[in-house]
CSV table of C-alpha atoms and ligand atoms in Angstrom, one decimal:
chain,number,residue,atom,x,y,z
A,1,MET,CA,94.3,-35.0,-2.0
A,2,ASN,CA,95.1,-37.1,0.3
A,3,VAL,CA,96.8,-37.2,3.7
A,4,LYS,CA,100.2,-38.6,3.5
A,5,ASP,CA,100.3,-37.5,-0.3
A,6,VAL,CA,103.5,-35.8,-1.1
A,7,VAL,CA,103.0,-32.2,-3.2
A,8,GLU,CA,104.8,-28.9,-4.3
A,9,LEU,CA,103.8,-25.8,-3.0
A,10,ASP,CA,104.2,-22.2,-3.7
A,11,ILE,CA,104.2,-20.1,-0.8
A,12,ILE,CA,101.9,-17.2,-1.9
A,13,ASP,CA,100.9,-15.8,1.8
A,14,SER,CA,101.2,-15.8,5.2
A,15,GLY,CA,98.4,-17.2,7.8
A,16,MET,CA,97.5,-15.8,10.4
A,17,ASP,CA,99.5,-18.2,13.0
A,18,GLY,CA,102.5,-17.0,11.1
A,19,GLU,CA,102.5,-20.1,8.8
A,20,GLY,CA,102.8,-20.3,5.0
A,21,VAL,CA,100.1,-20.4,2.8
A,22,ALA,CA,99.8,-22.1,-0.9
A,23,ARG,CA,96.8,-23.2,-2.9
A,24,LEU,CA,96.5,-26.6,-4.4
A,25,ASP,CA,92.9,-27.6,-6.6
A,26,GLY,CA,91.3,-24.3,-5.6
A,27,LYS,CA,91.9,-25.1,-2.0
A,28,VAL,CA,94.4,-23.0,0.7
A,29,VAL,CA,97.2,-25.0,2.2
A,30,PHE,CA,99.0,-23.8,5.3
A,31,VAL,CA,102.6,-25.0,5.9
A,32,PRO,CA,104.3,-24.2,9.0
A,33,TYR,CA,107.8,-22.9,9.2
A,34,THR,CA,107.4,-21.7,5.0
A,35,LEU,CA,107.9,-18.1,4.2
A,36,VAL,CA,106.9,-16.2,1.3
A,37,GLY,CA,108.4,-16.5,-1.9
A,38,GLU,CA,109.5,-20.2,-1.3
A,39,ARG,CA,108.9,-23.3,-2.9
A,40,VAL,CA,108.8,-27.0,-1.0
A,41,ARG,CA,108.1,-30.6,-1.4
A,42,ALA,CA,105.6,-31.3,1.5
A,43,VAL,CA,103.6,-33.9,2.7
A,44,VAL,CA,99.6,-33.3,3.4
A,45,LYS,CA,99.1,-33.7,7.3
A,46,SER,CA,95.3,-32.9,7.2
A,47,VAL,CA,92.4,-32.5,4.4
A,48,LYS,CA,89.5,-30.8,5.6
A,49,LYS,CA,86.4,-29.2,3.7
A,50,ASN,CA,88.0,-26.1,3.2
A,51,TYR,CA,91.7,-26.3,3.9
A,52,LEU,CA,94.4,-29.0,4.0
A,53,THR,CA,97.4,-28.7,6.1
A,54,ALA,CA,100.8,-29.9,4.9
A,55,SER,CA,104.4,-30.5,6.8
A,56,VAL,CA,107.8,-29.7,5.1
A,57,ILE,CA,109.6,-31.9,3.4
A,58,LYS,CA,112.5,-30.1,2.0
A,59,VAL,CA,112.7,-26.0,1.4
A,60,LEU,CA,113.3,-26.4,-2.7
A,61,SER,CA,113.7,-22.6,-2.9
A,62,PRO,CA,114.6,-21.2,-0.1
A,63,SER,CA,113.7,-17.4,0.9
A,64,PRO,CA,116.6,-15.1,1.2
A,65,HIS,CA,114.7,-14.1,4.7
A,66,ARG,CA,115.7,-17.9,5.5
A,67,VAL,CA,117.9,-18.2,8.5
A,68,THR,CA,119.1,-21.1,10.8
A,69,PRO,CA,117.6,-21.1,14.0
A,70,ALA,CA,119.2,-20.7,17.2
A,71,CYS,CA,117.7,-23.5,19.3
A,72,PRO,CA,118.0,-27.1,18.6
A,73,HIS,CA,114.5,-28.5,19.7
A,74,TYR,CA,112.8,-25.4,16.9
A,75,TYR,CA,111.1,-27.5,14.4
A,76,LYS,CA,109.9,-30.0,17.0
A,77,CYS,CA,108.3,-27.5,19.7
A,78,GLY,CA,105.8,-25.3,19.3
A,79,GLY,CA,107.0,-23.0,22.2
A,80,CYS,CA,108.4,-20.2,19.0
A,81,ASP,CA,107.5,-20.0,15.8
A,82,THR,CA,109.4,-16.8,13.9
A,83,LEU,CA,113.0,-18.8,15.3
A,84,HIS,CA,113.5,-20.1,10.8
A,85,ILE,CA,113.2,-15.7,9.4
A,86,ASP,CA,116.0,-13.2,10.0
A,87,GLY,CA,115.1,-10.7,12.7
A,88,LYS,CA,114.4,-7.0,10.5
A,89,TYR,CA,112.2,-9.5,8.1
A,90,ARG,CA,110.3,-10.7,10.8
A,91,ARG,CA,109.8,-7.2,12.2
A,92,GLU,CA,109.1,-5.8,9.0
A,93,ALA,CA,106.0,-8.6,8.4
A,94,LEU,CA,104.8,-7.5,11.7
A,95,VAL,CA,104.6,-4.2,11.1
A,96,GLY,CA,103.1,-4.8,7.4
A,97,ASP,CA,100.1,-6.9,9.2
A,98,LEU,CA,98.7,-4.4,11.6
A,99,LYS,CA,99.2,-1.7,9.2
A,100,ASN,CA,96.8,-4.3,6.7
A,101,ASN,CA,94.5,-5.0,9.4
A,102,LEU,CA,94.4,-1.4,10.7
A,103,LYS,CA,93.6,-0.5,6.9
A,104,LYS,CA,91.1,-3.7,6.1
A,105,ILE,CA,89.3,-3.3,9.5
A,106,ALA,CA,89.4,-0.4,11.2
A,107,GLY,CA,89.6,1.9,7.7
A,108,ILE,CA,92.2,3.5,9.3
A,109,GLU,CA,95.8,4.1,7.3
A,110,TYR,CA,98.6,4.6,10.1
A,111,SER,CA,102.6,3.1,10.0
A,112,PRO,CA,102.7,2.1,13.2
A,113,GLU,CA,106.1,1.7,15.2
A,114,PHE,CA,107.7,-1.3,16.0
A,115,VAL,CA,109.1,-1.3,19.4
A,116,ALA,CA,111.9,-4.2,20.5
A,117,GLY,CA,112.9,-5.4,23.9
A,118,ASP,CA,115.6,-7.3,25.4
A,119,GLY,CA,114.3,-9.4,27.9
A,120,ALA,CA,113.5,-12.9,27.8
A,121,ARG,CA,109.9,-14.9,28.9
A,122,ASN,CA,109.4,-14.5,32.4
A,123,LYS,CA,106.7,-17.7,32.6
A,124,LEU,CA,106.6,-20.8,31.0
A,125,SER,CA,103.5,-23.3,30.7
A,126,MET,CA,105.0,-26.2,30.0
A,127,PRO,CA,102.6,-29.8,29.8
A,128,PHE,CA,103.2,-33.1,31.7
A,129,GLY,CA,103.5,-35.6,29.0
A,130,LEU,CA,105.0,-39.8,28.5
A,131,SER,CA,108.3,-40.5,26.4
A,132,GLY,CA,109.9,-43.7,26.4
A,133,GLY,CA,108.1,-44.6,29.6
A,134,LYS,CA,108.9,-41.7,31.6
A,135,THR,CA,107.2,-38.2,32.3
A,136,VAL,CA,108.7,-35.6,30.8
A,137,ILE,CA,107.7,-32.2,30.8
A,138,GLY,CA,107.7,-30.0,27.7
A,139,MET,CA,105.6,-28.1,25.0
A,140,TYR,CA,103.0,-29.1,22.7
A,141,ARG,CA,104.7,-29.6,18.9
A,142,HIS,CA,103.5,-27.2,16.6
A,143,GLY,CA,99.6,-27.2,16.1
A,144,THR,CA,99.6,-30.8,17.9
A,145,HIS,CA,99.0,-31.4,21.5
A,146,THR,CA,101.9,-34.3,21.8
A,147,VAL,CA,104.2,-32.9,24.2
A,148,GLU,CA,107.7,-32.6,23.1
A,149,PRO,CA,110.4,-33.0,25.9
A,150,VAL,CA,112.4,-29.8,25.2
A,151,ASP,CA,115.2,-28.3,27.2
A,152,CYS,CA,113.8,-24.5,26.8
A,153,GLY,CA,116.5,-21.7,26.8
A,154,PHE,CA,114.4,-19.3,28.5
A,155,MET,CA,114.1,-21.3,31.4
A,156,GLY,CA,115.7,-19.5,34.3
A,157,GLU,CA,117.7,-21.3,36.8
A,158,LEU,CA,115.3,-21.6,39.3
A,159,THR,CA,112.5,-23.0,36.8
A,160,ARG,CA,115.0,-25.3,35.4
A,161,GLU,CA,116.2,-26.9,38.9
A,162,THR,CA,112.1,-26.7,39.8
A,163,VAL,CA,111.2,-28.9,36.6
A,164,ARG,CA,114.1,-31.1,37.6
A,165,VAL,CA,113.0,-31.4,41.5
A,166,VAL,CA,109.1,-32.3,40.2
A,167,LEU,CA,110.2,-34.3,37.2
A,168,ASP,CA,112.2,-36.6,39.8
A,169,ALA,CA,109.0,-37.2,42.6
A,170,VAL,CA,106.1,-37.5,39.9
A,171,ASN,CA,108.5,-40.4,38.0
A,172,ARG,CA,109.6,-41.9,41.4
A,173,ARG,CA,105.9,-41.7,42.8
A,174,ASN,CA,104.7,-43.3,39.4
A,175,ILE,CA,102.0,-40.4,39.6
A,176,SER,CA,99.5,-40.7,36.4
A,177,VAL,CA,99.8,-38.0,33.5
A,178,TYR,CA,96.7,-36.7,31.9
A,179,ASP,CA,95.3,-37.9,29.0
A,180,GLU,CA,93.0,-35.3,27.3
A,181,LYS,CA,91.4,-38.0,24.8
A,182,SER,CA,89.8,-40.1,28.2
A,183,GLY,CA,90.2,-37.2,30.8
A,184,ARG,CA,92.2,-39.4,33.0
A,185,GLY,CA,95.5,-39.5,34.2
A,186,LEU,CA,96.6,-36.2,37.4
A,187,LEU,CA,99.6,-34.6,35.7
A,188,ARG,CA,98.2,-31.9,33.5
A,189,HIS,CA,100.8,-28.8,33.1
A,190,LEU,CA,103.7,-27.0,35.2
A,191,VAL,CA,103.5,-23.4,35.0
A,192,ILE,CA,106.7,-21.4,36.4
A,193,ARG,CA,107.0,-17.9,36.6
A,194,GLU,CA,110.5,-16.5,37.4
A,195,ILE,CA,110.9,-12.8,38.2
A,196,GLY,CA,113.6,-10.9,39.9
A,197,GLY,CA,115.1,-13.8,41.9
A,198,ARG,CA,112.3,-15.9,42.9
A,199,ALA,CA,110.0,-18.0,41.3
A,200,SER,CA,106.3,-19.5,41.5
A,201,ALA,CA,105.7,-22.9,40.4
A,202,THR,CA,102.3,-24.3,40.2
A,203,LEU,CA,101.2,-27.6,39.3
A,204,VAL,CA,98.0,-27.8,37.5
A,205,VAL,CA,96.6,-31.1,38.7
A,206,ASN,CA,93.3,-33.0,37.1
A,207,GLY,CA,91.9,-33.1,40.5
A,208,ASP,CA,92.4,-31.7,44.3
A,209,GLY,CA,96.3,-32.7,44.2
A,210,ILE,CA,98.6,-35.5,44.1
A,211,GLY,CA,98.7,-36.6,47.3
A,212,ASP,CA,99.7,-34.7,50.3
A,213,ASP,CA,103.2,-36.6,50.9
A,214,ILE,CA,104.6,-36.3,47.9
A,215,GLU,CA,102.6,-32.5,47.6
A,216,ARG,CA,105.2,-31.6,51.1
A,217,GLU,CA,108.2,-33.7,49.5
A,218,ILE,CA,108.5,-31.6,46.3
A,219,GLY,CA,107.9,-28.3,48.5
A,220,ASP,CA,111.2,-29.8,51.0
A,221,ALA,CA,112.7,-30.6,47.8
A,222,LEU,CA,112.4,-27.1,46.0
A,223,GLN,CA,114.8,-24.1,46.9
A,224,GLN,CA,114.0,-21.5,49.6
A,225,SER,CA,113.0,-18.6,46.6
A,226,VAL,CA,110.6,-21.2,45.1
A,227,ASP,CA,107.0,-20.8,46.0
A,228,PHE,CA,105.0,-24.1,45.6
A,229,PHE,CA,101.4,-24.1,44.7
A,230,VAL,CA,98.8,-27.0,43.7
A,231,CYS,CA,95.7,-25.8,41.3
A,232,PRO,CA,93.2,-28.0,40.5
A,233,ASN,CA,91.5,-27.8,36.9
A,234,THR,CA,89.1,-31.2,36.0
A,235,ARG,CA,87.6,-29.1,33.1
A,236,ARG,CA,87.6,-31.2,29.7
A,237,ASN,CA,89.3,-28.2,27.8
A,238,ASN,CA,92.5,-26.3,27.0
A,239,VAL,CA,92.5,-23.8,29.2
A,240,VAL,CA,95.8,-24.2,31.6
A,241,MET,CA,94.6,-22.9,35.2
A,242,GLY,CA,91.6,-23.8,37.3
A,243,ASP,CA,89.8,-21.3,39.5
A,244,SER,CA,91.8,-21.7,42.7
A,245,VAL,CA,95.3,-22.7,44.2
A,246,ARG,CA,96.4,-24.3,47.3
A,247,LEU,CA,99.4,-23.0,48.8
A,248,VAL,CA,102.0,-25.9,49.5
A,249,LYS,CA,105.1,-24.0,50.3
A,250,GLY,CA,106.4,-20.5,50.4
A,251,GLU,CA,104.5,-17.5,49.8
A,252,PRO,CA,101.3,-16.3,48.3
A,253,ARG,CA,102.3,-14.3,46.9
A,254,LEU,CA,105.3,-13.1,44.0
A,255,PRO,CA,106.8,-9.7,44.3
A,256,VAL,CA,107.2,-7.6,41.1
A,257,ASN,CA,107.9,-3.5,40.4
A,258,VAL,CA,106.8,-2.3,37.4
A,259,LEU,CA,107.9,1.4,37.0
A,260,GLY,CA,107.9,1.7,40.6
A,261,VAL,CA,104.7,0.7,41.1
A,262,ARG,CA,104.5,-2.2,43.6
A,263,ALA,CA,102.5,-5.6,43.2
A,264,MET,CA,102.0,-9.1,44.8
A,265,LEU,CA,100.9,-11.2,42.4
A,266,SER,CA,99.1,-14.2,42.6
A,267,PRO,CA,99.7,-17.5,40.4
A,268,LEU,CA,96.2,-16.8,39.0
A,269,SER,CA,96.9,-13.2,38.1
A,270,PHE,CA,97.9,-12.3,34.2
A,271,PHE,CA,101.0,-10.5,34.2
A,272,GLN,CA,102.9,-9.0,31.0
A,273,VAL,CA,105.4,-11.9,30.3
A,274,ASN,CA,108.7,-10.3,28.8
A,275,ASP,CA,110.4,-7.9,32.0
A,276,SER,CA,111.8,-5.3,29.5
A,277,ILE,CA,109.3,-4.6,27.1
A,278,ARG,CA,106.4,-4.7,29.5
A,279,ASP,CA,108.1,-1.4,30.8
A,280,LYS,CA,107.8,-0.1,27.3
A,281,LEU,CA,104.5,-1.1,26.7
A,282,TYR,CA,103.1,0.2,29.9
A,283,GLU,CA,105.2,3.7,29.7
A,284,ALA,CA,103.6,4.5,26.4
A,285,ALA,CA,100.0,3.4,27.5
A,286,ILE,CA,100.1,5.7,30.4
A,287,SER,CA,101.7,8.8,28.6
A,288,CYS,CA,98.5,8.2,26.2
A,289,VAL,CA,96.3,9.2,29.6
A,290,ASN,CA,95.6,13.0,30.3
A,291,SER,CA,92.3,12.9,31.8
A,292,PRO,CA,91.2,13.6,35.6
A,293,ALA,CA,89.6,10.4,35.0
A,294,LEU,CA,91.0,7.0,33.8
A,295,ILE,CA,88.3,4.0,33.2
A,296,ASP,CA,90.6,0.9,33.4
A,297,LEU,CA,89.2,-2.1,31.9
A,298,TYR,CA,90.8,-6.0,31.7
A,299,SER,CA,92.4,-3.9,34.5
A,300,GLY,CA,94.8,-7.3,36.4
A,301,ILE,CA,96.4,-6.9,38.8
A,302,GLY,CA,96.2,-2.9,39.1
A,303,ILE,CA,99.4,-2.0,37.3
A,304,THR,CA,97.8,0.4,35.1
A,305,SER,CA,95.6,1.5,37.5
A,306,ASN,CA,98.6,2.9,39.9
A,307,LEU,CA,100.4,4.4,37.0
A,308,ALA,CA,97.6,5.9,36.1
A,309,ALA,CA,97.0,7.1,39.6
A,310,LYS,CA,100.3,9.3,39.4
A,311,LYS,CA,98.6,11.6,36.6
A,312,CYS,CA,94.9,11.3,37.0
A,313,GLU,CA,92.7,12.1,39.8
A,314,LYS,CA,90.2,9.0,40.1
A,315,VAL,CA,90.7,5.5,38.5
A,316,ILE,CA,88.1,2.9,38.2
A,317,ALA,CA,89.1,-0.7,37.5
A,318,VAL,CA,87.2,-3.4,36.3
A,319,GLU,CA,88.5,-7.0,36.3
A,320,VAL,CA,86.7,-10.5,36.1
A,321,VAL,CA,89.3,-12.2,37.8
A,322,PRO,CA,88.4,-12.1,41.9
A,323,GLN,CA,91.9,-13.0,42.8
A,324,ALA,CA,93.1,-10.6,40.6
A,325,VAL,CA,90.5,-7.9,42.2
A,326,GLU,CA,92.1,-8.8,45.5
A,327,ASP,CA,95.4,-8.4,43.9
A,328,ALA,CA,94.5,-5.4,42.7
A,329,ASP,CA,93.3,-3.7,46.4
A,330,ALA,CA,96.5,-5.1,47.9
A,331,THR,CA,98.4,-3.1,45.0
A,332,ALA,CA,96.0,-0.1,45.9
A,333,GLU,CA,97.0,0.0,49.7
A,334,LEU,CA,101.1,-0.8,48.8
A,335,ASN,CA,101.4,2.1,46.5
A,336,GLY,CA,99.6,4.7,49.0
A,337,ASN,CA,96.8,4.9,46.1
A,338,ALA,CA,93.6,3.1,47.8
A,339,ASP,CA,91.6,6.6,48.0
A,340,LYS,CA,92.0,7.3,44.4
A,341,ILE,CA,91.5,3.7,42.7
A,342,ARG,CA,88.1,2.1,42.8
A,343,ASN,CA,88.0,-1.8,42.0
A,344,ILE,CA,85.3,-3.6,40.7
A,345,CYS,CA,85.0,-7.2,40.1
A,346,GLY,CA,83.0,-8.3,37.3
A,347,THR,CA,82.7,-8.2,33.5
A,348,ALA,CA,83.3,-5.3,31.6
A,349,GLU,CA,79.9,-5.4,29.6
A,350,ASP,CA,77.9,-5.8,33.0
A,351,VAL,CA,79.8,-3.2,34.9
A,352,LEU,CA,80.6,0.0,32.2
A,353,PRO,CA,77.0,1.0,31.6
A,354,ASP,CA,76.6,1.5,35.5
A,355,ILE,CA,80.0,3.5,36.1
A,356,ALA,CA,79.7,5.2,32.8
A,357,ALA,CA,76.4,7.2,34.6
A,358,GLY,CA,77.9,8.2,37.4
A,359,LEU,CA,81.2,10.0,36.2
A,360,ASN,CA,80.7,13.8,35.6
A,361,CYS,CA,84.7,15.0,34.7
A,362,ASP,CA,86.4,14.7,31.2
A,363,VAL,CA,87.2,10.8,31.4
A,364,ASP,CA,90.0,8.6,29.4
A,365,VAL,CA,89.2,4.9,29.1
A,366,LEU,CA,92.5,1.9,29.0
A,367,VAL,CA,91.4,-1.3,27.4
A,368,ASP,CA,93.5,-4.4,27.6
A,369,PRO,CA,91.1,-7.5,27.3
A,370,PRO,CA,92.1,-10.8,26.3
A,371,ARG,CA,92.4,-12.2,22.5
A,372,LYS,CA,88.9,-12.3,21.9
A,373,GLY,CA,88.9,-8.5,22.3
A,374,CYS,CA,86.1,-6.4,23.6
A,375,GLY,CA,83.4,-6.8,21.6
A,376,GLY,CA,80.5,-4.8,20.7
A,377,ALA,CA,78.3,-4.1,23.7
A,378,VAL,CA,81.8,-2.9,25.7
A,379,MET,CA,82.4,-0.5,22.2
A,380,THR,CA,79.0,0.5,22.2
A,381,ALA,CA,79.3,1.5,26.2
A,382,ILE,CA,82.6,3.2,25.7
A,383,SER,CA,81.7,5.7,22.9
A,384,ASN,CA,78.4,6.8,24.8
A,385,LEU,CA,81.0,7.8,27.4
A,386,ALA,CA,82.7,10.0,24.5
A,387,PRO,CA,85.9,9.6,26.3
A,388,LYS,CA,88.7,12.2,25.5
A,389,ARG,CA,90.9,9.6,24.6
A,390,LEU,CA,90.7,5.6,24.1
A,391,VAL,CA,94.1,3.6,25.0
A,392,TYR,CA,93.6,0.3,23.7
A,393,VAL,CA,96.4,-2.7,24.6
A,394,SER,CA,95.5,-5.7,22.4
A,395,CYS,CA,97.2,-9.2,22.1
A,396,ASN,CA,95.2,-9.3,18.8
A,397,HIS,CA,95.3,-6.5,16.8
A,398,ALA,CA,92.6,-8.5,14.3
A,399,THR,CA,90.0,-8.0,17.4
A,400,MET,CA,91.2,-4.8,18.0
A,401,CYS,CA,90.8,-2.9,14.9
A,402,ARG,CA,87.0,-5.0,14.7
A,403,ASP,CA,87.0,-2.6,18.4
A,404,VAL,CA,87.7,0.3,16.8
A,405,ARG,CA,85.7,0.7,13.7
A,406,ILE,CA,82.8,-0.3,15.9
A,407,PHE,CA,83.9,2.7,18.4
A,408,ILE,CA,84.5,5.3,15.5
A,409,ASP,CA,80.7,4.4,13.7
A,410,GLU,CA,78.9,4.7,17.0
A,411,CYS,CA,80.8,8.0,17.9
A,412,ALA,CA,80.6,9.3,14.4
A,413,ALA,CA,76.7,8.7,15.1
A,414,HIS,CA,76.9,11.0,18.0
A,415,GLY,CA,79.2,13.5,16.3
A,416,ASP,CA,81.9,12.8,17.6
A,417,ASP,CA,85.4,12.7,15.6
A,418,TYR,CA,88.2,10.6,16.7
A,419,GLU,CA,91.9,10.8,15.6
A,420,VAL,CA,95.1,8.4,16.0
A,421,CYS,CA,97.7,9.8,18.2
A,422,ASP,CA,99.7,6.8,18.8
A,423,CYS,CA,99.9,3.4,17.5
A,424,ARG,CA,102.6,1.2,17.9
A,425,ILE,CA,103.6,-2.6,18.4
A,426,PHE,CA,105.4,-3.9,21.0
A,427,ASP,CA,107.7,-7.2,20.8
A,428,MET,CA,106.8,-9.1,24.0
A,429,PHE,CA,107.3,-12.4,22.4
A,430,PRO,CA,110.1,-12.3,20.5
A,431,GLN,CA,110.7,-15.6,19.2
A,432,THR,CA,106.8,-15.9,17.9
A,433,HIS,CA,104.8,-14.2,15.4
A,434,HIS,CA,102.8,-12.7,18.8
A,435,VAL,CA,102.6,-9.1,19.5
A,436,GLU,CA,101.1,-6.4,22.1
A,437,THR,CA,100.1,-3.7,20.3
A,438,LEU,CA,99.3,-0.5,21.5
A,439,PHE,CA,96.6,2.2,19.9
A,440,CYS,CA,95.3,5.5,21.2
A,441,LEU,CA,92.9,7.7,19.8
A,442,SER,CA,92.0,11.2,21.0
A,443,LYS,CA,88.7,13.2,20.7
A,444,ARG,CA,89.0,15.8,18.2
A,445,GLN,CA,88.1,19.0,19.7
A,446,PRO,CA,84.9,20.8,17.5
A,447,HIS,CA,84.9,23.8,15.4
A,448,TYR,CA,82.6,26.3,15.9
B,501,LIG,N1,95.7,-4.9,32.8
B,501,LIG,C1,96.3,-5.8,33.0
B,501,LIG,C2,95.4,-7.0,32.3
B,501,LIG,C3,95.4,-7.3,31.3
B,501,LIG,S1,95.5,-9.1,30.8
B,501,LIG,C4,97.2,-5.9,33.2
B,501,LIG,O1,98.0,-5.1,32.2
B,501,LIG,O2,98.5,-6.7,33.6
B,501,LIG,C5,93.1,-9.2,30.4
B,501,LIG,C6,92.8,-9.1,31.8
B,501,LIG,O3,91.0,-9.1,31.6
B,501,LIG,C7,92.8,-10.5,32.7
B,501,LIG,O4,93.0,-9.7,33.8
B,501,LIG,C8,91.6,-11.2,32.7
B,501,LIG,O5,91.2,-12.2,33.8
B,501,LIG,C9,90.3,-10.0,33.2
B,501,LIG,N2,89.4,-10.4,31.9
B,501,LIG,C10,89.4,-11.2,31.0
B,501,LIG,N3,87.3,-11.5,29.9
B,501,LIG,C11,87.3,-10.0,30.8
B,501,LIG,C12,85.8,-9.1,30.7
B,501,LIG,N4,85.1,-9.6,30.3
B,501,LIG,N5,85.7,-8.3,32.0
B,501,LIG,C13,86.6,-8.2,32.8
B,501,LIG,N6,88.0,-8.3,32.6
B,501,LIG,C14,88.2,-9.4,31.8
């Protein structure tokens, strides 16, 4: 097989990124935007050692679950990836994926519940690109780093206006666009959060900035309710944000309120992107906690720590990003919980063994790690604590299931036995195959 060959394929499975999977000459072929049961005509896009990728030319026999996408940019823009699938089928497929991972990776039989939401995204990270000789902002095309200019339906009013102001200024002043291959050019991403009638816009730049004059000019042209930051990022990798931000105009923090916990968010701190589902997820996670002490790992700006402080006597929180820990200290102060919550800046793997040693009461552990999960060292340290409950919030349930298996095995070796007491999927990113998962294990009482 060669690139540009045209082939007919039967889609027999779905891959990790929601794409269809076929087989050709003994090799796996990944075909975006296809569904199991479909036969498609496709063109080969890349030939790797162990697999091929192909792009659909025509769906020869469509799945009954295929629908017309509600967005005109859909097949070009890589921002969403499940708009061609009917909602009920998508939900069933997402639940099925988690059920499979629980069984195959964690060795657990469980039927998770699906929790739907109705909110839109509150954050967009949009790369800069060039189109028709002009600087544009858009989304990467599916599986590429080619920028497709899109007028995304998820843009709130402030976001749309901010994009217009920034594009107008950088085009007028001919500010260069970053080129990944050469590492040259300035403009990388525009990241905008819009929450509760305020927005925070961060211009990510391959350098210190784009010049005081033009930065100020942009700041002046933006609405009163938009804060404007510049974030230097000269790294040659895919991580959007750099390590620090510089405030050009407005307030340094964006106020947020989660189930009564007030917090101030800096551009470098993590915050769940869907307002309505976020509250449901946190409510469910905190309802799993019921010991006097909680260790909150990967704690961000301290939302879960402060929610838990309503029912726990003591919370120890661990977070690696210094700005997020500063935000978390301020969150504890703002909510009157400074006496109950201890925020530690460091990695979970480094810090956990020490804090675990000082505890002398029943403890629950809540973890909410990035996509790569917690890993063996952290799971072993948690199992040494033998917590009453392990509450796992995950954006990648494959790594979660791997971690859960490690935890259960380590605990069994100490004679501690756990049972599943909750497992749900939260539809945090409704137009995509990504979900947040809540999983809770509870220690079985020994029988004498
Ligand atoms: N629980 C928080 C944040 C979850 S996102 C909330 O719900 O808002 C995951 C967080 O883990 C991020 O804030 C990230 O900075 C942090 N993090 C990533 N790797 C880490 C590590 N090894 N140790 C501790 N924190 C880490």
